[in-house]
Amino acid sequence: MERQTNRCAVVGVAVMLGWAGLTGCSSDDSSSSPASSAASVVKSGASELASAAASAEAAASSALGKVKGGLDAKADVTLGSVATSSDGKTEVPVTIANHDSKSRSYIIVVNFKNRSGNLADVIVLDVPEVAAGNPARATARSNRDLTDVTSEVRDALRY
């Protein structure tokens, strides 16, 4: 079987999730402790993270929703090992096996999650014209530097 390498487009989602750094706290209110001020900042950061994660999910769902007549194709997609590129971005090789009798295109959503299982980045790949019976290869590349993450195929549609 001939191997095919596809150029794919990252569409719709360029989500960067992270914690706001806490560099210092001050308050004119002497009844407010540094611990409660720090807790407030952490709570605010967690709220921003949850909001960003919700936005990422919505953007990925929107990209998938634009595909008319798509079929679930998660079983057609496998991910390789997560690695860090020379510029610090996280990459994972994606292999698509088109089991259909004619060329098909794919929309694939790849989640990068941190050690705690929290969403760290979302990548949406548009892989056009995967030949029938031949594997195609693409790369899901993070939008920012990530460390100690795993990857998963959240969704994949064949159309």
One Martini backbone bead per residue (centre of mass of N, CA, C, O) as a GRO file, in nm:
protein
  159
    1MET     BB    1   0.096   0.037   0.021
    2GLU     BB    2   0.045   0.359  -0.012
    3ARG     BB    3   0.171   0.647   0.122
    4GLN     BB    4   0.017   0.935   0.266
    5THR     BB    5   0.069   1.289   0.266
    6ASN     BB    6  -0.085   1.546   0.438
    7ARG     BB    7  -0.210   1.856   0.422
    8CYS     BB    8  -0.315   2.047   0.692
    9ALA     BB    9  -0.560   2.227   0.860
   10VAL     BB   10  -0.597   2.465   1.097
   11VAL     BB   11  -0.913   2.514   1.244
   12GLY     BB   12  -1.079   2.767   1.442
   13VAL     BB   13  -0.855   2.664   1.664
   14ALA     BB   14  -0.673   2.883   1.905
   15VAL     BB   15  -0.607   2.751   2.201
   16MET     BB   16  -0.517   2.907   2.518
   17LEU     BB   17  -0.434   2.760   2.820
   18GLY     BB   18  -0.416   2.910   3.156
   19TRP     BB   19  -0.247   3.050   3.415
   20ALA     BB   20  -0.232   3.299   3.618
   21GLY     BB   21  -0.004   3.486   3.757
   22LEU     BB   22   0.142   3.516   4.087
   23THR     BB   23   0.325   3.807   4.211
   24GLY     BB   24   0.109   3.969   4.392
   25CYS     BB   25  -0.034   4.122   4.693
   26SER     BB   26  -0.280   4.378   4.769
   27SER     BB   27  -0.426   4.571   5.050
   28ASP     BB   28  -0.625   4.808   5.227
   29ASP     BB   29  -0.746   4.569   5.378
   30SER     BB   30  -0.668   4.444   5.693
   31SER     BB   31  -0.878   4.188   5.688
   32SER     BB   32  -0.711   4.084   5.455
   33SER     BB   33  -0.560   3.808   5.361
   34PRO     BB   34  -0.325   3.666   5.168
   35ALA     BB   35  -0.478   3.399   5.133
   36SER     BB   36  -0.748   3.519   5.029
   37SER     BB   37  -0.623   3.666   4.790
   38ALA     BB   38  -0.503   3.417   4.652
   39ALA     BB   39  -0.768   3.258   4.631
   40SER     BB   40  -0.904   3.463   4.446
   41VAL     BB   41  -0.704   3.438   4.211
   42VAL     BB   42  -0.736   3.134   4.167
   43LYS     BB   43  -1.039   3.140   4.117
   44SER     BB   44  -1.017   3.326   3.870
   45GLY     BB   45  -0.832   3.136   3.704
   46ALA     BB   46  -1.031   2.898   3.699
   47SER     BB   47  -1.256   3.052   3.556
   48GLU     BB   48  -1.092   3.118   3.299
   49LEU     BB   49  -1.031   2.825   3.225
   50ALA     BB   50  -1.324   2.732   3.197
   51SER     BB   51  -1.397   2.937   2.978
   52ALA     BB   52  -1.183   2.847   2.770
   53ALA     BB   53  -1.280   2.555   2.750
   54ALA     BB   54  -1.564   2.625   2.650
   55SER     BB   55  -1.466   2.771   2.394
   56ALA     BB   56  -1.318   2.530   2.269
   57GLU     BB   57  -1.560   2.344   2.251
   58ALA     BB   58  -1.733   2.532   2.074
   59ALA     BB   59  -1.535   2.555   1.832
   60ALA     BB   60  -1.521   2.253   1.770
   61SER     BB   61  -1.825   2.210   1.730
   62SER     BB   62  -1.850   2.411   1.497
   63ALA     BB   63  -1.663   2.265   1.298
   64LEU     BB   64  -1.831   2.001   1.298
   65GLY     BB   65  -2.113   2.137   1.217
   66LYS     BB   66  -2.018   2.207   0.911
   67VAL     BB   67  -2.058   1.910   0.863
   68LYS     BB   68  -2.219   1.738   0.608
   69GLY     BB   69  -2.268   1.400   0.646
   70GLY     BB   70  -2.105   1.297   0.872
   71LEU     BB   71  -1.892   1.043   1.005
   72ASP     BB   72  -1.783   0.850   1.236
   73ALA     BB   73  -1.395   0.831   1.272
   74LYS     BB   74  -1.226   0.740   1.523
   75ALA     BB   75  -1.133   0.451   1.419
   76ASP     BB   76  -0.941   0.591   1.184
   77VAL     BB   77  -0.776   0.718   1.432
   78THR     BB   78  -0.430   0.772   1.517
   79LEU     BB   79  -0.189   0.816   1.773
   80GLY     BB   80   0.102   0.904   1.871
   81SER     BB   81   0.366   1.034   2.017
   82VAL     BB   82   0.448   1.267   2.229
   83ALA     BB   83   0.621   1.574   2.136
   84THR     BB   84   0.895   1.800   2.122
   85SER     BB   85   0.989   2.053   1.958
   86SER     BB   86   1.238   2.285   1.894
   87ASP     BB   87   1.009   2.526   1.970
   88GLY     BB   88   0.813   2.379   2.212
   89LYS     BB   89   0.607   2.229   2.072
   90THR     BB   90   0.344   2.014   2.054
   91GLU     BB   91   0.341   1.679   1.912
   92VAL     BB   92   0.126   1.464   1.699
   93PRO     BB   93   0.079   1.193   1.527
   94VAL     BB   94  -0.144   1.131   1.246
   95THR     BB   95  -0.358   0.856   1.153
   96ILE     BB   96  -0.538   0.778   0.851
   97ALA     BB   97  -0.797   0.529   0.778
   98ASN     BB   98  -0.947   0.466   0.475
   99HIS     BB   99  -1.227   0.233   0.440
  100ASP     BB  100  -1.329   0.337   0.196
  101SER     BB  101  -1.396   0.340  -0.166
  102LYS     BB  102  -1.330   0.652  -0.130
  103SER     BB  103  -1.249   0.952  -0.107
  104ARG     BB  104  -1.181   1.144   0.195
  105SER     BB  105  -1.262   1.363   0.450
  106TYR     BB  106  -1.131   1.525   0.758
  107ILE     BB  107  -1.229   1.590   1.098
  108ILE     BB  108  -1.006   1.668   1.376
  109VAL     BB  109  -1.001   1.635   1.734
  110VAL     BB  110  -0.740   1.747   1.955
  111ASN     BB  111  -0.641   1.674   2.280
  112PHE     BB  112  -0.467   1.843   2.538
  113LYS     BB  113  -0.345   1.711   2.849
  114ASN     BB  114  -0.278   1.724   3.161
  115ARG     BB  115  -0.198   1.550   3.443
  116SER     BB  116  -0.498   1.630   3.563
  117GLY     BB  117  -0.693   1.636   3.289
  118ASN     BB  118  -0.669   1.908   3.172
  119LEU     BB  119  -0.719   2.136   2.944
  120ALA     BB  120  -0.458   2.281   2.720
  121ASP     BB  121  -0.551   2.196   2.417
  122VAL     BB  122  -0.688   2.262   2.081
  123ILE     BB  123  -0.721   2.070   1.775
  124VAL     BB  124  -0.808   2.133   1.430
  125LEU     BB  125  -0.835   1.909   1.160
  126ASP     BB  126  -0.800   1.931   0.800
  127VAL     BB  127  -0.831   1.638   0.590
  128PRO     BB  128  -0.789   1.604   0.263
  129GLU     BB  129  -0.810   1.352   0.054
  130VAL     BB  130  -0.833   1.046   0.143
  131ALA     BB  131  -0.744   0.767   0.025
  132ALA     BB  132  -0.842   0.472  -0.060
  133GLY     BB  133  -0.672   0.238   0.143
  134ASN     BB  134  -0.496   0.484   0.258
  135PRO     BB  135  -0.277   0.626   0.449
  136ALA     BB  136  -0.262   0.919   0.645
  137ARG     BB  137  -0.072   1.214   0.735
  138ALA     BB  138  -0.038   1.407   1.036
  139THR     BB  139  -0.022   1.709   1.255
  140ALA     BB  140  -0.051   1.787   1.590
  141ARG     BB  141  -0.016   2.130   1.698
  142SER     BB  142   0.050   2.335   1.923
  143ASN     BB  143   0.006   2.681   2.023
  144ARG     BB  144   0.200   2.602   2.264
  145ASP     BB  145   0.377   2.549   2.532
  146LEU     BB  146   0.419   2.214   2.653
  147THR     BB  147   0.397   1.995   2.942
  148ASP     BB  148   0.305   1.701   3.033
  149VAL     BB  149   0.123   1.555   2.797
  150THR     BB  150  -0.169   1.445   2.643
  151SER     BB  151  -0.354   1.261   2.394
  152GLU     BB  152  -0.671   1.298   2.203
  153VAL     BB  153  -0.951   1.186   2.039
  154ARG     BB  154  -1.246   1.347   2.038
  155ASP     BB  155  -1.292   1.382   1.718
  156ALA     BB  156  -1.431   1.231   1.403
  157LEU     BB  157  -1.486   1.311   1.056
  158ARG     BB  158  -1.638   1.178   0.766
  159TYR     BB  159  -1.689   1.324   0.407
   0.00000   0.00000   0.00000
